[in-house]
Amino acid sequence: MTQQEADVLVAHELRKTFKKVEAVRGISITVSPGERVGLLGPNGAGKTTTLLMLLGAILPDTGSVTIVGHRLPRHRSRAMESVGFAAGYLPLPDRLKVREALGVFAGWYGVRNEKQAVSEALERFEITHLADRLCNALSSGQRTLVGIVKATLHNPRLLVLDEPTASLDPDVALRVRTGLLQFCASTGAALLITSHDMREVEMLTERVIFLANGQVVANDTPAAIAATFGYDDLEGVFMQLADEARRA
Amino acid sequence: MSWHRIRVVVRRHAYVLWRAPHRWFDIGFWPLMDIILWGSLGTYVARNTTSATSGTPYLIAGIMMFHILFQSQIAVGTGFLEETWSRNLLNVLTTPVTEFEYLAGTAAFGLFKVLFALATLSITAFGFFRFELSSIGWSILPIALILTIVGWSAGIANIGIVLRFGQGAEILIWGSNFILMAFSGVFNPVDALPGALQPIARILPSTHAFNALRAVLDGNPLPGNEIALGVIGAFVMLLAGFAFTAWMLHVFRRRGFVTRFS
C-alpha cells in the first residue's frame, strides 16, 4: 500500500483562480487515518474554497485530490462514501422532520439500517428530543447540531467540518467538541476542521494548517506553531496573520 | 449506480409533497382547471359551428396528454429547485449520490405525479364532459412515453440553465412548458402555426406525439411513422439534455457557483 493509499486525504498543489483573484495558490494537504487537523486562517485566506475543492464541489484549476484512494472528480461518489461534511452555515432540507432528513442522508451514504444509525447518532450528541421536529423549525444552533449528526451517520473515515460551532452556545459547543472527540476516538475517523475559535482548535486538533492569502504558511502542532511565531497560543498567531493579510 | 440511493431520492421528494399542500395544486388543482377551461371552450365552439365534428375531444385529449409532459418536466425541475430553495444543494453534492441517480429519482417520482394528475384529469373530463381517456386505447402508451421523455429532457436541460445562471433562471422551469405547448401542436395541427414557425414545431418529438394522438381520435390506426419519429427524437432530446446539464455542472464546479446556493 502506498502512502497516498494509506492517507485518508491527499490534496496536492491545489490552485484556484476566480476571474482575476487567486483564491488558492498551491495548497497541499495530507490527513492520516485518525488524525485531527485544523485548517485555519483569516477571512479570505482560501479555507472554504480549499474545503469545497477537497469535497469535489469546486474543481481546482490544477492539482489533485484523493480521498481514501479515490481520485476526484472521477471517483467522487466512492470517495464521498467515506466522508462526512457539515458546516455551520448550511441548512437542512425544508419540510422534513429531523429523523426523516437524517434517514434520507443515511440512505444516500449507503447505511443499511437507517433507523438504528439515526437513533444512535442522535443519542451520541444528546439531541434525541429533536427527532420529530421539522428541520425548518429548528434554531440555528439546533440545525448545526443536526448537521453534525448528519455528517457522522455513516461512520465516515474523514469528517470535514466548516465552522461547526460558530452559532452554538458555549455549553452546547463544548458538548459538540466532546462528542466529536469521542466519535473520532471510537471510530478512528480523521477530522479536518475550520474554526475561528482558537481554543476549540487547540482542544480538538493535533495538527494545524494555517492559510494566508491562499497559501500554507504554517503546518505543525498548535504548540509548535505558537512557539514559532513567538506566542503562547494560536490566538496571537491568528491575529498576526490576519493583520498581515489585511495589509497585503 | 445505486437503486437504493434512487429510491431514497424518491422518498425525499415524497416527504416534501406530503408536507407542502401547495404542491398538490400542480397535480390536482391545475389539471382540474385545465379540463374545465378547455372542455368549456370546446363545448362553446361546438355549439356555434356547423361542422359535424366536435373539437371538444381534441382539446380535452390534448390537454390531458400535455399534462404528462408538464408533470414530468416540473417533477424533475422542481425536484432540483427544492434543493436550491432549502439551500440544501451543497449537502447533496457532498454525498455519494451521483447526478444520474438524483435525476433518475426525481424522474421516477415524476411518474407518480403524472399518474395522479392523469387520474384527476380523467375523472374530471368524464364527469363534466363525458370524455373517456380509454377512447384513445392502448395508443396512449407510446404517446405517453414520448411525452414523458420530452418532459424529463426539458426538466434536465432547465436544471443545467439554473446551475449556470442561478436561481433567477428558474422561471424557465415553468416557462419552457408554454414554449413546448405552443410549438408542439397540442390542440392543432402544425400547419395551423405561422409558416415561419412550422419547421421548429416539426423537429420537436412532442409534435409527433400529438399528431399521432389526433390521428387516433380521428378513428385512424396509430401512425407508426409519427411514433417512430417521436421516440427517436425524444431519446435524442434526452441525451442532449443530459449532455447539456453535465456540461453546465462542469462549469458550475469549475467556477465555484455552489457558493451561490449555500
PDB file of C-alpha atoms in Angstrom, chain B residues 27-229:
ATOM      1  CA  ILE B  27     -51.233  17.548  -9.705  1.00  0.00           C
ATOM      2  CA  GLY B  28     -54.772  18.235  -8.545  1.00  0.00           C
ATOM      3  CA  PHE B  29     -55.983  21.773  -8.964  1.00  0.00           C
ATOM      4  CA  TRP B  30     -54.333  22.863 -12.218  1.00  0.00           C
ATOM      5  CA  PRO B  31     -55.367  19.704 -14.091  1.00  0.00           C
ATOM      6  CA  LEU B  32     -58.936  20.297 -12.879  1.00  0.00           C
ATOM      7  CA  MET B  33     -58.856  23.922 -14.061  1.00  0.00           C
ATOM      8  CA  ASP B  34     -57.362  22.934 -17.413  1.00  0.00           C
ATOM      9  CA  ILE B  35     -60.112  20.405 -18.115  1.00  0.00           C
ATOM     10  CA  ILE B  36     -62.807  22.941 -17.183  1.00  0.00           C
ATOM     11  CA  LEU B  37     -61.199  25.634 -19.365  1.00  0.00           C
ATOM     12  CA  TRP B  38     -60.514  23.557 -22.482  1.00  0.00           C
ATOM     13  CA  GLY B  39     -63.639  21.422 -22.150  1.00  0.00           C
ATOM     14  CA  SER B  40     -65.851  24.514 -21.883  1.00  0.00           C
ATOM     15  CA  LEU B  41     -64.092  26.204 -24.784  1.00  0.00           C
ATOM     16  CA  GLY B  42     -64.620  23.114 -26.935  1.00  0.00           C
ATOM     17  CA  THR B  43     -68.266  22.877 -25.962  1.00  0.00           C
ATOM     18  CA  TYR B  44     -68.869  26.558 -26.773  1.00  0.00           C
ATOM     19  CA  VAL B  45     -67.152  26.326 -30.164  1.00  0.00           C
ATOM     20  CA  ALA B  46     -69.074  23.133 -30.980  1.00  0.00           C
ATOM     21  CA  ARG B  47     -72.373  24.871 -30.267  1.00  0.00           C
ATOM     22  CA  ASN B  48     -71.517  27.718 -32.615  1.00  0.00           C
ATOM     23  CA  THR B  49     -70.178  25.790 -35.549  1.00  0.00           C
ATOM     24  CA  THR B  50     -71.817  23.915 -38.339  1.00  0.00           C
ATOM     25  CA  SER B  51     -69.030  21.331 -38.509  1.00  0.00           C
ATOM     26  CA  ALA B  52     -70.131  17.774 -37.902  1.00  0.00           C
ATOM     27  CA  THR B  53     -67.006  17.117 -35.837  1.00  0.00           C
ATOM     28  CA  SER B  54     -66.843  18.492 -32.318  1.00  0.00           C
ATOM     29  CA  GLY B  55     -63.475  19.907 -31.326  1.00  0.00           C
ATOM     30  CA  THR B  56     -64.045  19.102 -27.664  1.00  0.00           C
ATOM     31  CA  PRO B  57     -62.349  15.659 -27.616  1.00  0.00           C
ATOM     32  CA  TYR B  58     -59.279  17.113 -29.363  1.00  0.00           C
ATOM     33  CA  LEU B  59     -58.966  19.871 -26.768  1.00  0.00           C
ATOM     34  CA  ILE B  60     -59.553  17.606 -23.791  1.00  0.00           C
ATOM     35  CA  ALA B  61     -57.303  14.801 -25.048  1.00  0.00           C
ATOM     36  CA  GLY B  62     -54.673  17.399 -25.957  1.00  0.00           C
ATOM     37  CA  ILE B  63     -54.588  18.974 -22.518  1.00  0.00           C
ATOM     38  CA  MET B  64     -54.651  15.576 -20.813  1.00  0.00           C
ATOM     39  CA  MET B  65     -51.672  14.346 -22.764  1.00  0.00           C
ATOM     40  CA  PHE B  66     -49.884  17.664 -22.374  1.00  0.00           C
ATOM     41  CA  HIS B  67     -50.107  17.213 -18.616  1.00  0.00           C
ATOM     42  CA  ILE B  68     -47.928  14.099 -18.995  1.00  0.00           C
ATOM     43  CA  LEU B  69     -45.178  16.276 -20.442  1.00  0.00           C
ATOM     44  CA  PHE B  70     -45.866  19.080 -17.948  1.00  0.00           C
ATOM     45  CA  GLN B  71     -45.820  16.872 -14.835  1.00  0.00           C
ATOM     46  CA  SER B  72     -42.700  15.011 -15.971  1.00  0.00           C
ATOM     47  CA  GLN B  73     -40.904  18.279 -16.598  1.00  0.00           C
ATOM     48  CA  ILE B  74     -41.811  20.075 -13.392  1.00  0.00           C
ATOM     49  CA  ALA B  75     -41.170  16.988 -11.238  1.00  0.00           C
ATOM     50  CA  VAL B  76     -37.555  16.954 -12.394  1.00  0.00           C
ATOM     51  CA  GLY B  77     -37.213  20.744 -12.416  1.00  0.00           C
ATOM     52  CA  THR B  78     -38.811  21.480  -9.068  1.00  0.00           C
ATOM     53  CA  GLY B  79     -37.151  18.405  -7.556  1.00  0.00           C
ATOM     54  CA  PHE B  80     -33.823  20.082  -8.154  1.00  0.00           C
ATOM     55  CA  LEU B  81     -35.147  23.527  -7.222  1.00  0.00           C
ATOM     56  CA  GLU B  82     -36.280  22.132  -3.879  1.00  0.00           C
ATOM     57  CA  GLU B  83     -32.594  21.698  -3.032  1.00  0.00           C
ATOM     58  CA  THR B  84     -31.824  25.281  -4.003  1.00  0.00           C
ATOM     59  CA  TRP B  85     -34.856  26.719  -2.177  1.00  0.00           C
ATOM     60  CA  SER B  86     -33.842  24.995   1.058  1.00  0.00           C
ATOM     61  CA  ARG B  87     -30.148  25.714   0.359  1.00  0.00           C
ATOM     62  CA  ASN B  88     -29.517  22.013   0.580  1.00  0.00           C
ATOM     63  CA  LEU B  89     -27.548  21.697  -2.657  1.00  0.00           C
ATOM     64  CA  LEU B  90     -24.113  21.547  -1.023  1.00  0.00           C
ATOM     65  CA  ASN B  91     -25.358  18.841   1.345  1.00  0.00           C
ATOM     66  CA  VAL B  92     -26.476  16.773  -1.650  1.00  0.00           C
ATOM     67  CA  LEU B  93     -23.289  17.410  -3.618  1.00  0.00           C
ATOM     68  CA  THR B  94     -21.172  16.118  -0.745  1.00  0.00           C
ATOM     69  CA  THR B  95     -22.979  12.777  -0.520  1.00  0.00           C
ATOM     70  CA  PRO B  96     -22.264   9.761  -2.733  1.00  0.00           C
ATOM     71  CA  VAL B  97     -25.434  10.440  -4.785  1.00  0.00           C
ATOM     72  CA  THR B  98     -24.462  10.801  -8.422  1.00  0.00           C
ATOM     73  CA  GLU B  99     -26.046  13.291 -10.789  1.00  0.00           C
ATOM     74  CA  PHE B 100     -27.688  10.444 -12.700  1.00  0.00           C
ATOM     75  CA  GLU B 101     -29.114   8.866  -9.544  1.00  0.00           C
ATOM     76  CA  TYR B 102     -30.559  12.167  -8.408  1.00  0.00           C
ATOM     77  CA  LEU B 103     -32.187  12.858 -11.781  1.00  0.00           C
ATOM     78  CA  ALA B 104     -33.465   9.283 -12.016  1.00  0.00           C
ATOM     79  CA  GLY B 105     -35.046   9.640  -8.576  1.00  0.00           C
ATOM     80  CA  THR B 106     -36.809  12.883  -9.435  1.00  0.00           C
ATOM     81  CA  ALA B 107     -37.950  11.444 -12.786  1.00  0.00           C
ATOM     82  CA  ALA B 108     -39.314   8.334 -11.073  1.00  0.00           C
ATOM     83  CA  PHE B 109     -41.155  10.475  -8.569  1.00  0.00           C
ATOM     84  CA  GLY B 110     -42.481  12.448 -11.547  1.00  0.00           C
ATOM     85  CA  LEU B 111     -44.174   9.273 -12.793  1.00  0.00           C
ATOM     86  CA  PHE B 112     -46.263   9.184  -9.627  1.00  0.00           C
ATOM     87  CA  LYS B 113     -47.237  12.816 -10.217  1.00  0.00           C
ATOM     88  CA  VAL B 114     -48.157  12.023 -13.821  1.00  0.00           C
ATOM     89  CA  LEU B 115     -50.420   9.171 -12.702  1.00  0.00           C
ATOM     90  CA  PHE B 116     -52.077  11.298 -10.038  1.00  0.00           C
ATOM     91  CA  ALA B 117     -52.637  14.181 -12.460  1.00  0.00           C
ATOM     92  CA  LEU B 118     -53.984  11.798 -15.125  1.00  0.00           C
ATOM     93  CA  ALA B 119     -56.422  10.368 -12.597  1.00  0.00           C
ATOM     94  CA  THR B 120     -57.649  13.877 -11.778  1.00  0.00           C
ATOM     95  CA  LEU B 121     -57.922  14.745 -15.459  1.00  0.00           C
ATOM     96  CA  SER B 122     -59.728  11.516 -16.372  1.00  0.00           C
ATOM     97  CA  ILE B 123     -62.297  11.763 -13.610  1.00  0.00           C
ATOM     98  CA  THR B 124     -62.959  15.451 -14.304  1.00  0.00           C
ATOM     99  CA  ALA B 125     -63.139  15.005 -18.073  1.00  0.00           C
ATOM    100  CA  PHE B 126     -65.613  12.168 -17.735  1.00  0.00           C
ATOM    101  CA  GLY B 127     -67.652  13.859 -15.024  1.00  0.00           C
ATOM    102  CA  PHE B 128     -68.018  17.211 -16.772  1.00  0.00           C
ATOM    103  CA  PHE B 129     -67.726  16.400 -20.475  1.00  0.00           C
ATOM    104  CA  ARG B 130     -68.311  12.632 -20.789  1.00  0.00           C
ATOM    105  CA  PHE B 131     -64.843  12.233 -22.320  1.00  0.00           C
ATOM    106  CA  GLU B 132     -63.259   8.851 -21.682  1.00  0.00           C
ATOM    107  CA  LEU B 133     -59.488   8.558 -21.747  1.00  0.00           C
ATOM    108  CA  SER B 134     -59.952   4.879 -22.640  1.00  0.00           C
ATOM    109  CA  SER B 135     -61.306   6.027 -26.020  1.00  0.00           C
ATOM    110  CA  ILE B 136     -57.669   6.534 -27.023  1.00  0.00           C
ATOM    111  CA  GLY B 137     -56.999   2.874 -26.256  1.00  0.00           C
ATOM    112  CA  TRP B 138     -53.536   1.323 -25.947  1.00  0.00           C
ATOM    113  CA  SER B 139     -52.225   4.009 -28.296  1.00  0.00           C
ATOM    114  CA  ILE B 140     -51.900   6.150 -25.210  1.00  0.00           C
ATOM    115  CA  LEU B 141     -48.810   4.193 -24.128  1.00  0.00           C
ATOM    116  CA  PRO B 142     -46.333   5.105 -26.907  1.00  0.00           C
ATOM    117  CA  ILE B 143     -47.694   8.655 -26.992  1.00  0.00           C
ATOM    118  CA  ALA B 144     -47.282   8.969 -23.218  1.00  0.00           C
ATOM    119  CA  LEU B 145     -43.769   7.507 -23.452  1.00  0.00           C
ATOM    120  CA  ILE B 146     -42.691  10.190 -25.916  1.00  0.00           C
ATOM    121  CA  LEU B 147     -44.239  12.988 -23.857  1.00  0.00           C
ATOM    122  CA  THR B 148     -42.718  11.699 -20.611  1.00  0.00           C
ATOM    123  CA  ILE B 149     -39.235  11.576 -22.106  1.00  0.00           C
ATOM    124  CA  VAL B 150     -39.641  15.041 -23.636  1.00  0.00           C
ATOM    125  CA  GLY B 151     -40.755  16.325 -20.217  1.00  0.00           C
ATOM    126  CA  TRP B 152     -37.739  14.785 -18.493  1.00  0.00           C
ATOM    127  CA  SER B 153     -35.426  16.188 -21.168  1.00  0.00           C
ATOM    128  CA  ALA B 154     -36.792  19.711 -20.752  1.00  0.00           C
ATOM    129  CA  GLY B 155     -36.587  19.435 -16.957  1.00  0.00           C
ATOM    130  CA  ILE B 156     -32.992  18.226 -17.087  1.00  0.00           C
ATOM    131  CA  ALA B 157     -31.984  20.997 -19.511  1.00  0.00           C
ATOM    132  CA  ASN B 158     -33.670  23.569 -17.267  1.00  0.00           C
ATOM    133  CA  ILE B 159     -31.581  22.333 -14.322  1.00  0.00           C
ATOM    134  CA  GLY B 160     -28.482  22.973 -16.420  1.00  0.00           C
ATOM    135  CA  ILE B 161     -29.610  26.525 -17.071  1.00  0.00           C
ATOM    136  CA  VAL B 162     -30.292  27.165 -13.357  1.00  0.00           C
ATOM    137  CA  LEU B 163     -26.874  25.709 -12.447  1.00  0.00           C
ATOM    138  CA  ARG B 164     -25.221  28.058 -14.905  1.00  0.00           C
ATOM    139  CA  PHE B 165     -27.261  31.236 -14.438  1.00  0.00           C
ATOM    140  CA  GLY B 166     -28.535  30.894 -10.865  1.00  0.00           C
ATOM    141  CA  GLN B 167     -31.961  30.886  -9.335  1.00  0.00           C
ATOM    142  CA  GLY B 168     -33.093  33.830 -11.443  1.00  0.00           C
ATOM    143  CA  ALA B 169     -33.371  31.391 -14.338  1.00  0.00           C
ATOM    144  CA  GLU B 170     -35.865  29.175 -12.536  1.00  0.00           C
ATOM    145  CA  ILE B 171     -38.710  30.925 -14.343  1.00  0.00           C
ATOM    146  CA  LEU B 172     -37.755  28.652 -17.244  1.00  0.00           C
ATOM    147  CA  ILE B 173     -38.916  25.614 -15.299  1.00  0.00           C
ATOM    148  CA  TRP B 174     -42.467  26.808 -15.883  1.00  0.00           C
ATOM    149  CA  GLY B 175     -41.911  28.957 -18.958  1.00  0.00           C
ATOM    150  CA  SER B 176     -40.480  26.152 -21.074  1.00  0.00           C
ATOM    151  CA  ASN B 177     -43.785  24.307 -20.803  1.00  0.00           C
ATOM    152  CA  PHE B 178     -45.595  27.147 -22.547  1.00  0.00           C
ATOM    153  CA  ILE B 179     -42.987  27.154 -25.302  1.00  0.00           C
ATOM    154  CA  LEU B 180     -43.445  23.413 -25.781  1.00  0.00           C
ATOM    155  CA  MET B 181     -47.215  23.798 -25.644  1.00  0.00           C
ATOM    156  CA  ALA B 182     -47.236  26.462 -28.358  1.00  0.00           C
ATOM    157  CA  PHE B 183     -44.859  24.629 -30.690  1.00  0.00           C
ATOM    158  CA  SER B 184     -45.974  21.032 -30.190  1.00  0.00           C
ATOM    159  CA  GLY B 185     -49.420  21.401 -31.751  1.00  0.00           C
ATOM    160  CA  VAL B 186     -51.162  20.262 -28.583  1.00  0.00           C
ATOM    161  CA  PHE B 187     -54.577  21.372 -29.844  1.00  0.00           C
ATOM    162  CA  ASN B 188     -53.946  21.996 -33.518  1.00  0.00           C
ATOM    163  CA  PRO B 189     -52.016  20.511 -36.435  1.00  0.00           C
ATOM    164  CA  VAL B 190     -48.629  22.040 -37.166  1.00  0.00           C
ATOM    165  CA  ASP B 191     -49.907  23.580 -40.416  1.00  0.00           C
ATOM    166  CA  ALA B 192     -52.121  25.871 -38.344  1.00  0.00           C
ATOM    167  CA  LEU B 193     -48.974  27.556 -36.984  1.00  0.00           C
ATOM    168  CA  PRO B 194     -47.474  30.554 -38.828  1.00  0.00           C
ATOM    169  CA  GLY B 195     -45.352  29.215 -41.705  1.00  0.00           C
ATOM    170  CA  ALA B 196     -42.081  30.506 -40.301  1.00  0.00           C
ATOM    171  CA  LEU B 197     -42.611  28.595 -37.045  1.00  0.00           C
ATOM    172  CA  GLN B 198     -43.605  25.272 -38.556  1.00  0.00           C
ATOM    173  CA  PRO B 199     -40.027  23.956 -39.031  1.00  0.00           C
ATOM    174  CA  ILE B 200     -39.390  24.472 -35.308  1.00  0.00           C
ATOM    175  CA  ALA B 201     -42.546  22.559 -34.457  1.00  0.00           C
ATOM    176  CA  ARG B 202     -41.635  19.661 -36.765  1.00  0.00           C
ATOM    177  CA  ILE B 203     -38.322  18.955 -35.037  1.00  0.00           C
ATOM    178  CA  LEU B 204     -39.981  18.580 -31.637  1.00  0.00           C
ATOM    179  CA  PRO B 205     -40.709  14.940 -30.750  1.00  0.00           C
ATOM    180  CA  SER B 206     -43.782  16.075 -28.826  1.00  0.00           C
ATOM    181  CA  THR B 207     -45.295  17.377 -32.082  1.00  0.00           C
ATOM    182  CA  HIS B 208     -45.228  13.840 -33.491  1.00  0.00           C
ATOM    183  CA  ALA B 209     -46.889  12.527 -30.352  1.00  0.00           C
ATOM    184  CA  PHE B 210     -49.747  14.996 -30.703  1.00  0.00           C
ATOM    185  CA  ASN B 211     -50.031  14.274 -34.440  1.00  0.00           C
ATOM    186  CA  ALA B 212     -50.424  10.605 -33.530  1.00  0.00           C
ATOM    187  CA  LEU B 213     -52.997  11.481 -30.880  1.00  0.00           C
ATOM    188  CA  ARG B 214     -55.144  13.402 -33.370  1.00  0.00           C
ATOM    189  CA  ALA B 215     -54.930  10.562 -35.890  1.00  0.00           C
ATOM    190  CA  VAL B 216     -56.209   8.111 -33.264  1.00  0.00           C
ATOM    191  CA  LEU B 217     -59.016  10.473 -32.250  1.00  0.00           C
ATOM    192  CA  ASP B 218     -59.995  10.679 -35.935  1.00  0.00           C
ATOM    193  CA  GLY B 219     -60.513   6.939 -35.842  1.00  0.00           C
ATOM    194  CA  ASN B 220     -57.333   6.023 -37.716  1.00  0.00           C
ATOM    195  CA  PRO B 221     -54.783   3.431 -36.603  1.00  0.00           C
ATOM    196  CA  LEU B 222     -51.807   4.651 -34.602  1.00  0.00           C
ATOM    197  CA  PRO B 223     -49.419   6.154 -37.187  1.00  0.00           C
ATOM    198  CA  GLY B 224     -46.176   4.204 -36.840  1.00  0.00           C
ATOM    199  CA  ASN B 225     -44.058   6.815 -38.608  1.00  0.00           C
ATOM    200  CA  GLU B 226     -45.119   9.557 -36.179  1.00  0.00           C
ATOM    201  CA  ILE B 227     -44.421   7.317 -33.182  1.00  0.00           C
ATOM    202  CA  ALA B 228     -41.042   6.260 -34.573  1.00  0.00           C
ATOM    203  CA  LEU B 229     -40.036   9.866 -35.207  1.00  0.00           C
TER     204      LEU B 229
END
